[in-house]
Short mmCIF file of C-alpha atoms in Angstrom, two decimals:
data_model
loop_
_atom_site.label_atom_id
_atom_site.label_comp_id
_atom_site.label_asym_id
_atom_site.label_seq_id
_atom_site.Cartn_x
_atom_site.Cartn_y
_atom_site.Cartn_z
CA MET W 1100 54.42 -90.84 -33.26
CA TYR W 1101 52.49 -91.43 -30.05
CA GLN W 1102 54.68 -93.03 -27.39
CA GLY W 1103 52.46 -93.39 -24.33
CA ARG W 1104 53.13 -95.50 -21.25
CA ARG W 1105 51.55 -98.62 -22.69
CA VAL W 1106 53.87 -98.56 -25.72
CA LEU W 1107 56.96 -97.78 -23.69
CA VAL W 1108 56.32 -100.34 -21.00
CA THR W 1109 56.32 -103.14 -23.56
CA VAL W 1110 59.90 -102.24 -24.42
CA ALA W 1111 61.60 -103.06 -21.16
CA ALA W 1112 59.05 -103.53 -18.39
CA CYS W 1113 59.47 -100.08 -16.96
CA CYS W 1114 57.82 -96.69 -17.36
CA ALA W 1115 60.62 -94.35 -18.49
CA LEU W 1116 62.82 -95.32 -21.45
CA ALA W 1117 64.66 -93.48 -24.17
CA ALA W 1118 62.14 -94.47 -26.83
CA GLY W 1119 60.77 -90.95 -27.14
CA GLY W 1120 58.55 -88.69 -25.09
CA GLY W 1121 54.82 -88.41 -25.03
CA PRO W 1122 51.93 -88.34 -22.63
CA ALA W 1123 52.38 -91.13 -20.09
CA LEU W 1124 49.53 -93.06 -18.56
CA ALA W 1125 49.46 -94.58 -15.09
CA ALA W 1126 52.39 -96.73 -13.98
CA ALA W 1127 52.25 -100.45 -14.62
CA GLY W 1128 50.23 -102.32 -12.06
CA GLY W 1129 48.79 -99.21 -10.42
CA GLY W 1130 45.90 -100.38 -8.31
CA ALA W 1131 46.36 -103.98 -9.35
CA GLY W 1132 46.53 -105.17 -5.78
CA GLY W 1133 48.65 -107.90 -4.28
CA ALA W 1134 49.21 -111.40 -5.56
CA SER W 1135 46.42 -112.74 -3.36
CA GLY W 1136 43.74 -110.35 -4.69
CA GLY W 1137 40.72 -111.49 -6.68
CA PRO W 1138 39.78 -110.51 -10.23
CA THR W 1139 38.73 -106.94 -10.88
CA PRO W 1140 35.23 -106.54 -12.39
CA ASP W 1141 35.21 -106.15 -16.16
CA PRO W 1142 34.97 -102.54 -17.36
CA ALA W 1143 31.45 -101.37 -18.14
CA GLY W 1144 30.46 -102.12 -21.71
CA SER W 1145 33.36 -104.51 -22.27
CA ALA W 1146 32.94 -107.52 -24.53
CA GLY W 1147 35.22 -109.60 -22.33
CA ARG W 1148 34.52 -112.02 -19.52
CA VAL W 1149 36.53 -113.46 -16.67
CA VAL W 1150 36.96 -117.23 -16.99
CA ASP W 1151 37.86 -119.56 -14.12
CA VAL W 1152 41.34 -121.06 -14.60
CA GLY W 1153 41.43 -122.86 -11.25
CA GLU W 1154 43.15 -122.25 -7.92
CA GLY W 1155 40.74 -119.40 -7.23
CA ARG W 1156 42.02 -117.42 -10.19
CA GLY W 1157 40.26 -115.75 -13.09
CA ILE W 1158 41.62 -114.47 -16.40
CA ARG W 1159 39.74 -111.97 -18.54
CA LEU W 1160 39.26 -113.24 -22.09
CA GLU W 1161 37.76 -111.23 -24.95
CA CYS W 1162 36.77 -113.04 -28.15
CA ARG W 1163 34.93 -111.91 -31.28
CA GLY W 1164 34.15 -113.17 -34.76
CA SER W 1165 33.83 -116.69 -36.11
CA GLY W 1166 35.82 -119.11 -38.22
CA SER W 1167 38.98 -121.15 -37.99
CA PRO W 1168 41.83 -120.94 -37.14
CA THR W 1169 41.34 -118.89 -33.98
CA VAL W 1170 43.77 -115.97 -33.74
CA VAL W 1171 45.17 -115.40 -30.23
CA LEU W 1172 46.64 -111.96 -29.48
CA VAL W 1173 49.37 -111.83 -26.80
CA SER W 1174 50.26 -108.33 -25.58
CA GLY W 1175 53.61 -106.92 -24.53
CA THR W 1176 54.70 -106.39 -20.93
CA GLY W 1177 52.01 -104.71 -18.87
CA GLY W 1178 49.54 -104.62 -21.74
CA ALA W 1179 45.94 -105.77 -21.28
CA ALA W 1180 43.65 -106.96 -24.08
CA ASP W 1181 42.70 -103.40 -25.05
CA GLU W 1182 46.17 -103.03 -26.57
CA TRP W 1183 44.55 -104.80 -29.54
CA THR W 1184 41.29 -102.80 -29.63
CA THR W 1185 43.02 -99.40 -29.68
CA ALA W 1186 44.69 -97.63 -32.61
CA ALA W 1187 46.48 -94.37 -33.29
CA ASP W 1188 45.26 -91.95 -35.95
CA PRO W 1189 48.02 -91.64 -38.60
CA ALA W 1190 46.70 -88.19 -39.52
CA ARG W 1191 47.00 -87.02 -35.88
CA PRO W 1192 50.10 -88.81 -34.55
CA THR W 1193 50.35 -86.79 -31.32
CA ILE W 1194 46.83 -87.67 -30.18
CA ALA W 1195 46.37 -90.58 -27.79
CA PRO W 1196 45.15 -93.82 -29.45
CA LYS W 1197 41.46 -94.62 -29.23
CA PRO W 1198 39.28 -97.72 -29.62
CA GLY W 1199 38.02 -98.20 -33.15
CA ALA W 1200 37.08 -100.59 -35.92
CA GLY W 1201 40.53 -100.21 -37.47
CA ALA W 1202 42.29 -101.69 -34.44
CA VAL W 1203 43.74 -105.18 -34.72
CA LEU W 1204 41.15 -107.23 -32.81
CA PRO W 1205 37.98 -105.90 -34.46
CA ALA W 1206 39.59 -105.95 -37.90
CA VAL W 1207 40.72 -109.58 -37.53
CA ALA W 1208 37.23 -110.49 -36.25
CA SER W 1209 35.90 -109.60 -39.70
CA PHE W 1210 37.50 -112.73 -41.21
CA THR W 1211 38.04 -115.25 -38.38
CA ARG W 1212 37.65 -115.92 -34.67
CA VAL W 1213 40.03 -113.83 -32.54
CA CYS W 1214 40.77 -113.62 -28.81
CA ALA W 1215 42.84 -111.38 -26.55
CA TYR W 1216 43.30 -111.65 -22.80
CA ASP W 1217 44.57 -109.79 -19.74
CA ARG W 1218 47.63 -111.42 -18.22
CA PRO W 1219 47.95 -111.05 -14.45
CA GLY W 1220 49.48 -107.74 -13.44
CA THR W 1221 48.65 -105.88 -16.66
CA THR W 1222 46.85 -102.53 -16.98
CA ARG W 1223 44.34 -101.09 -19.41
CA PHE W 1224 45.00 -98.08 -21.62
CA ASP W 1225 43.09 -95.89 -19.17
CA GLY W 1226 45.54 -96.90 -16.44
CA GLY W 1227 43.07 -99.11 -14.58
CA PRO W 1228 43.96 -102.63 -13.47
CA ALA W 1229 43.23 -105.60 -15.69
CA ALA W 1230 40.39 -107.85 -14.58
CA SER W 1231 42.56 -110.96 -14.16
CA THR W 1232 43.62 -112.17 -10.71
CA PRO W 1233 47.11 -110.86 -9.84
CA VAL W 1234 49.87 -113.41 -9.12
CA ALA W 1235 53.32 -113.29 -7.61
CA GLN W 1236 55.98 -111.77 -9.87
CA PRO W 1237 58.32 -112.09 -11.72
CA THR W 1238 56.75 -114.35 -14.31
CA THR W 1239 58.10 -116.54 -17.10
CA ALA W 1240 57.16 -117.53 -20.64
CA ALA W 1241 56.20 -121.00 -19.37
CA ALA W 1242 53.83 -119.49 -16.81
CA GLY W 1243 52.36 -117.37 -19.60
CA VAL W 1244 51.81 -120.45 -21.74
CA ARG W 1245 50.08 -122.28 -18.88
CA ASP W 1246 47.76 -119.35 -18.22
CA LEU W 1247 46.93 -118.88 -21.89
CA ARG W 1248 46.25 -122.57 -22.38
CA ALA W 1249 43.97 -122.57 -19.31
CA ALA W 1250 42.12 -119.43 -20.36
CA LEU W 1251 41.40 -120.73 -23.86
CA ALA W 1252 40.19 -124.05 -22.48
CA ALA W 1253 38.00 -122.39 -19.85
CA GLY W 1254 36.56 -120.08 -22.49
CA GLY W 1255 35.70 -122.99 -24.78
CA GLU W 1256 37.97 -121.68 -27.55
CA ARG W 1257 39.03 -124.39 -29.95
CA PRO W 1258 42.27 -124.92 -31.87
CA PRO W 1259 43.96 -124.62 -34.24
CA TYR W 1260 45.40 -121.29 -33.12
CA VAL W 1261 47.38 -118.60 -34.90
CA LEU W 1262 49.44 -116.89 -32.20
CA VAL W 1263 50.27 -113.18 -32.48
CA GLY W 1264 52.82 -111.97 -29.94
CA ALA W 1265 53.95 -108.38 -29.36
CA SER W 1266 57.24 -107.63 -27.57
CA TRP W 1267 57.38 -109.88 -24.44
CA GLY W 1268 54.23 -111.60 -25.71
CA ALA W 1269 56.20 -113.01 -28.63
CA MET W 1270 58.25 -115.14 -26.24
CA ILE W 1271 55.06 -116.59 -24.77
CA ALA W 1272 53.71 -117.18 -28.28
CA GLU W 1273 56.91 -118.89 -29.46
CA LEU W 1274 57.05 -121.20 -26.45
CA PHE W 1275 53.35 -122.05 -26.89
CA ALA W 1276 54.02 -122.93 -30.54
CA ARG W 1277 56.93 -125.17 -29.56
CA THR W 1278 55.10 -127.01 -26.76
CA ASP W 1279 51.59 -127.22 -28.25
CA PHE W 1280 52.61 -127.69 -31.87
CA PRO W 1281 49.71 -129.89 -33.04
CA ARG W 1282 47.28 -127.16 -31.95
CA VAL W 1283 49.14 -124.22 -33.51
CA ALA W 1284 48.60 -123.28 -37.15
CA GLY W 1285 50.75 -120.17 -37.47
CA LEU W 1286 52.72 -117.42 -35.76
CA VAL W 1287 53.10 -113.64 -36.11
CA THR W 1288 55.57 -111.63 -34.03
CA VAL W 1289 55.04 -107.88 -33.66
CA ASP W 1290 58.45 -106.37 -32.87
CA GLY W 1291 58.72 -109.42 -30.66
CA ALA W 1292 61.28 -109.93 -27.94
CA SER W 1293 63.57 -112.64 -29.24
CA PRO W 1294 65.53 -115.18 -27.21
CA TYR W 1295 68.44 -114.18 -29.44
CA LEU W 1296 68.71 -110.88 -27.56
CA ARG W 1297 70.71 -112.89 -25.02
CA ASP W 1298 73.32 -113.26 -27.76
CA THR W 1299 73.07 -109.98 -29.70
CA LEU W 1300 73.22 -107.60 -26.73
CA THR W 1301 76.62 -107.19 -25.13
CA ALA W 1302 77.11 -108.87 -21.77
CA ALA W 1303 77.00 -105.44 -20.10
CA GLN W 1304 73.79 -104.45 -21.90
CA TRP W 1305 72.06 -107.71 -21.02
CA SER W 1306 73.11 -107.42 -17.37
CA ASP W 1307 71.96 -103.80 -17.15
CA TRP W 1308 68.64 -104.68 -18.77
CA MET W 1309 67.99 -107.52 -16.34
CA LYS W 1310 68.78 -105.21 -13.41
CA LYS W 1311 66.46 -102.54 -14.77
CA ILE W 1312 63.59 -105.00 -15.15
CA ALA W 1313 64.17 -106.46 -11.68
CA ALA W 1314 63.98 -102.95 -10.22
CA THR W 1315 60.39 -102.62 -11.49
CA ASP W 1316 59.20 -105.40 -9.17
CA THR W 1317 57.34 -103.45 -6.48
CA GLY W 1318 55.84 -106.52 -4.86
CA LYS W 1319 52.34 -105.29 -5.74
CA GLY W 1320 51.60 -107.72 -8.55
CA ALA W 1321 52.56 -105.63 -11.60
CA GLU W 1322 53.85 -107.86 -14.43
CA VAL W 1323 57.64 -108.32 -14.43
CA PRO W 1324 59.11 -110.75 -17.00
CA ASP W 1325 61.93 -113.09 -16.04
CA TYR W 1326 63.82 -113.05 -19.33
CA GLU W 1327 66.78 -115.14 -18.15
CA THR W 1328 64.58 -118.10 -17.24
CA SER W 1329 62.30 -117.63 -20.25
CA VAL W 1330 65.16 -117.69 -22.76
CA ALA W 1331 66.31 -120.99 -21.22
CA GLN W 1332 62.75 -122.37 -21.42
CA ILE W 1333 62.47 -121.55 -25.12
CA ARG W 1334 65.88 -122.95 -25.93
CA ARG W 1335 65.10 -126.22 -24.13
CA ALA W 1336 61.78 -126.65 -25.93
CA PRO W 1337 61.88 -128.76 -29.12
CA ALA W 1338 61.55 -126.95 -32.41
CA PRO W 1339 58.30 -127.62 -34.29
CA PRO W 1340 58.65 -130.71 -36.51
CA ARG W 1341 57.85 -128.58 -39.55
CA PRO W 1342 57.93 -124.82 -40.20
CA LEU W 1343 54.74 -122.95 -39.37
CA PRO W 1344 53.31 -120.19 -41.56
CA ALA W 1345 54.90 -117.16 -39.93
CA VAL W 1346 55.53 -113.42 -40.33
CA VAL W 1347 57.98 -111.31 -38.31
CA LEU W 1348 57.17 -107.58 -38.14
CA THR W 1349 60.04 -105.33 -37.00
CA SER W 1350 60.02 -101.64 -36.05
CA ASP W 1351 62.13 -99.38 -38.22
CA ARG W 1352 61.95 -96.18 -36.16
CA PRO W 1353 64.89 -96.52 -33.77
CA TRP W 1354 64.20 -96.85 -30.07
CA ASP W 1355 66.44 -97.98 -27.26
CA LEU W 1356 66.20 -100.10 -24.12
CA GLY W 1357 67.88 -97.25 -22.28
CA VAL W 1358 70.21 -99.37 -20.18
CA GLY W 1359 73.66 -98.44 -18.87
CA ASN W 1360 76.27 -96.49 -20.78
CA SER W 1361 77.33 -99.22 -23.20
CA GLY W 1362 75.85 -97.77 -26.38
CA SER W 1363 72.61 -98.13 -28.28
CA THR W 1364 70.72 -101.43 -28.08
CA TRP W 1365 68.96 -100.78 -31.41
CA PRO W 1366 71.48 -102.72 -33.59
CA ALA W 1367 71.23 -105.72 -31.25
CA TRP W 1368 67.41 -105.61 -31.42
CA LEU W 1369 67.50 -105.66 -35.24
CA ALA W 1370 70.04 -108.49 -35.29
CA ALA W 1371 67.86 -110.54 -32.95
CA GLN W 1372 64.85 -109.92 -35.20
CA ASP W 1373 66.80 -111.18 -38.22
CA ARG W 1374 67.80 -114.34 -36.38
CA LEU W 1375 64.25 -114.94 -35.16
CA ALA W 1376 62.90 -114.64 -38.71
CA ARG W 1377 65.49 -117.12 -39.98
CA GLU W 1378 64.74 -119.55 -37.16
CA LEU W 1379 61.02 -119.43 -37.88
CA ARG W 1380 61.55 -119.41 -41.67
CA ALA W 1381 59.19 -116.48 -41.58
CA ARG W 1382 58.52 -113.69 -44.02
CA HIS W 1383 60.34 -110.75 -42.44
CA VAL W 1384 58.83 -107.25 -42.73
CA PRO W 1385 61.54 -104.82 -41.53
CA GLU W 1386 59.99 -101.71 -43.12
CA THR W 1387 56.95 -100.94 -40.98
CA GLY W 1388 57.06 -97.15 -40.57
CA SER W 1389 56.61 -97.69 -36.85
CA GLY W 1390 58.26 -97.63 -33.48
CA HIS W 1391 58.00 -100.50 -31.03
CA GLY W 1392 54.19 -100.32 -30.71
CA ILE W 1393 53.33 -101.54 -34.21
CA ALA W 1394 49.94 -102.95 -33.21
CA VAL W 1395 48.78 -99.51 -32.08
CA GLU W 1396 50.75 -97.34 -34.53
CA ARG W 1397 50.24 -99.40 -37.71
CA PRO W 1398 47.42 -101.89 -37.00
CA ARG W 1399 46.73 -102.51 -40.68
CA LEU W 1400 50.19 -104.05 -41.10
CA VAL W 1401 49.46 -106.47 -38.26
CA VAL W 1402 46.02 -107.32 -39.65
CA ASP W 1403 47.49 -108.00 -43.10
CA ALA W 1404 50.17 -110.26 -41.62
CA VAL W 1405 47.56 -112.16 -39.62
CA ARG W 1406 45.34 -112.54 -42.67
CA GLU W 1407 48.30 -113.92 -44.65
CA VAL W 1408 49.09 -116.53 -41.99
CA VAL W 1409 45.41 -117.45 -41.52
CA GLU W 1410 44.96 -118.00 -45.26
CA ARG W 1411 48.12 -120.10 -45.46
CA ALA W 1412 46.92 -122.17 -42.51
CA ARG W 1413 43.56 -122.70 -44.19
CA ASP W 1414 45.36 -123.82 -47.34
CA GLY W 1415 47.39 -126.34 -45.36
CA GLY W 1416 50.48 -124.22 -44.74
#
């Protein structure tokens, strides 16, 4: 199983965890510049574009396909939009993932409109900085929702949306669904960080995790999630008035947050996934044959889950 930097960094917002070795790419935020920097030009040959979200800021948005609802892909910590255009080769699991038609974004584009975007402070698979304007860190789920809402509006992308959130991105997706409910048609979480981790981790594990994340803030604009504040934001937000079509995908190859000496965090992660699935009244898929990076390791599972939610949304839920 390939466990490069981009997969590992989505686990706990740092570059060296106990999730398993593998070739590591550049550190998160390398070359991203300070919070006052402008957007980086889009990579040559990219299908994306930088849209103006106001206050002198731009966010890179990449959309393909046609149809409704529009699927919106929200990456994990540090992950740019190419997290969804890249896939591992199951027949060659030690080889670095590559762009291809079997990746999540191009596959979803075959049956509906789909968008991914570069959050501020994220990096591409090649280690280069994302094209979006960096901002001050740490960031919160509410800030992520505001940026995503602004990017979709600036790009002319129309609701309803099916939100697909991986790791930290799942917290942004869940808060978006709670606060923009009339415009959200469904939700898929991809080994998503759950607000229930605040309850399922021990107090020592949670404290050590927060300290580890805080230590990654270099002051250079690399993305650093503020989980404490974001959990409170999600818990304050009203639940949707009716259940959304939803699927929760959970890794089944154990990995660990690698914090402190208080034991494995894997059982707490699974317990939080169970509680998230119950809260969302979602179909839970706990057997994925994957580590934390399901979108890259097993993209077909993600595509199938998205197709299921899109079809349910089209049928009225």
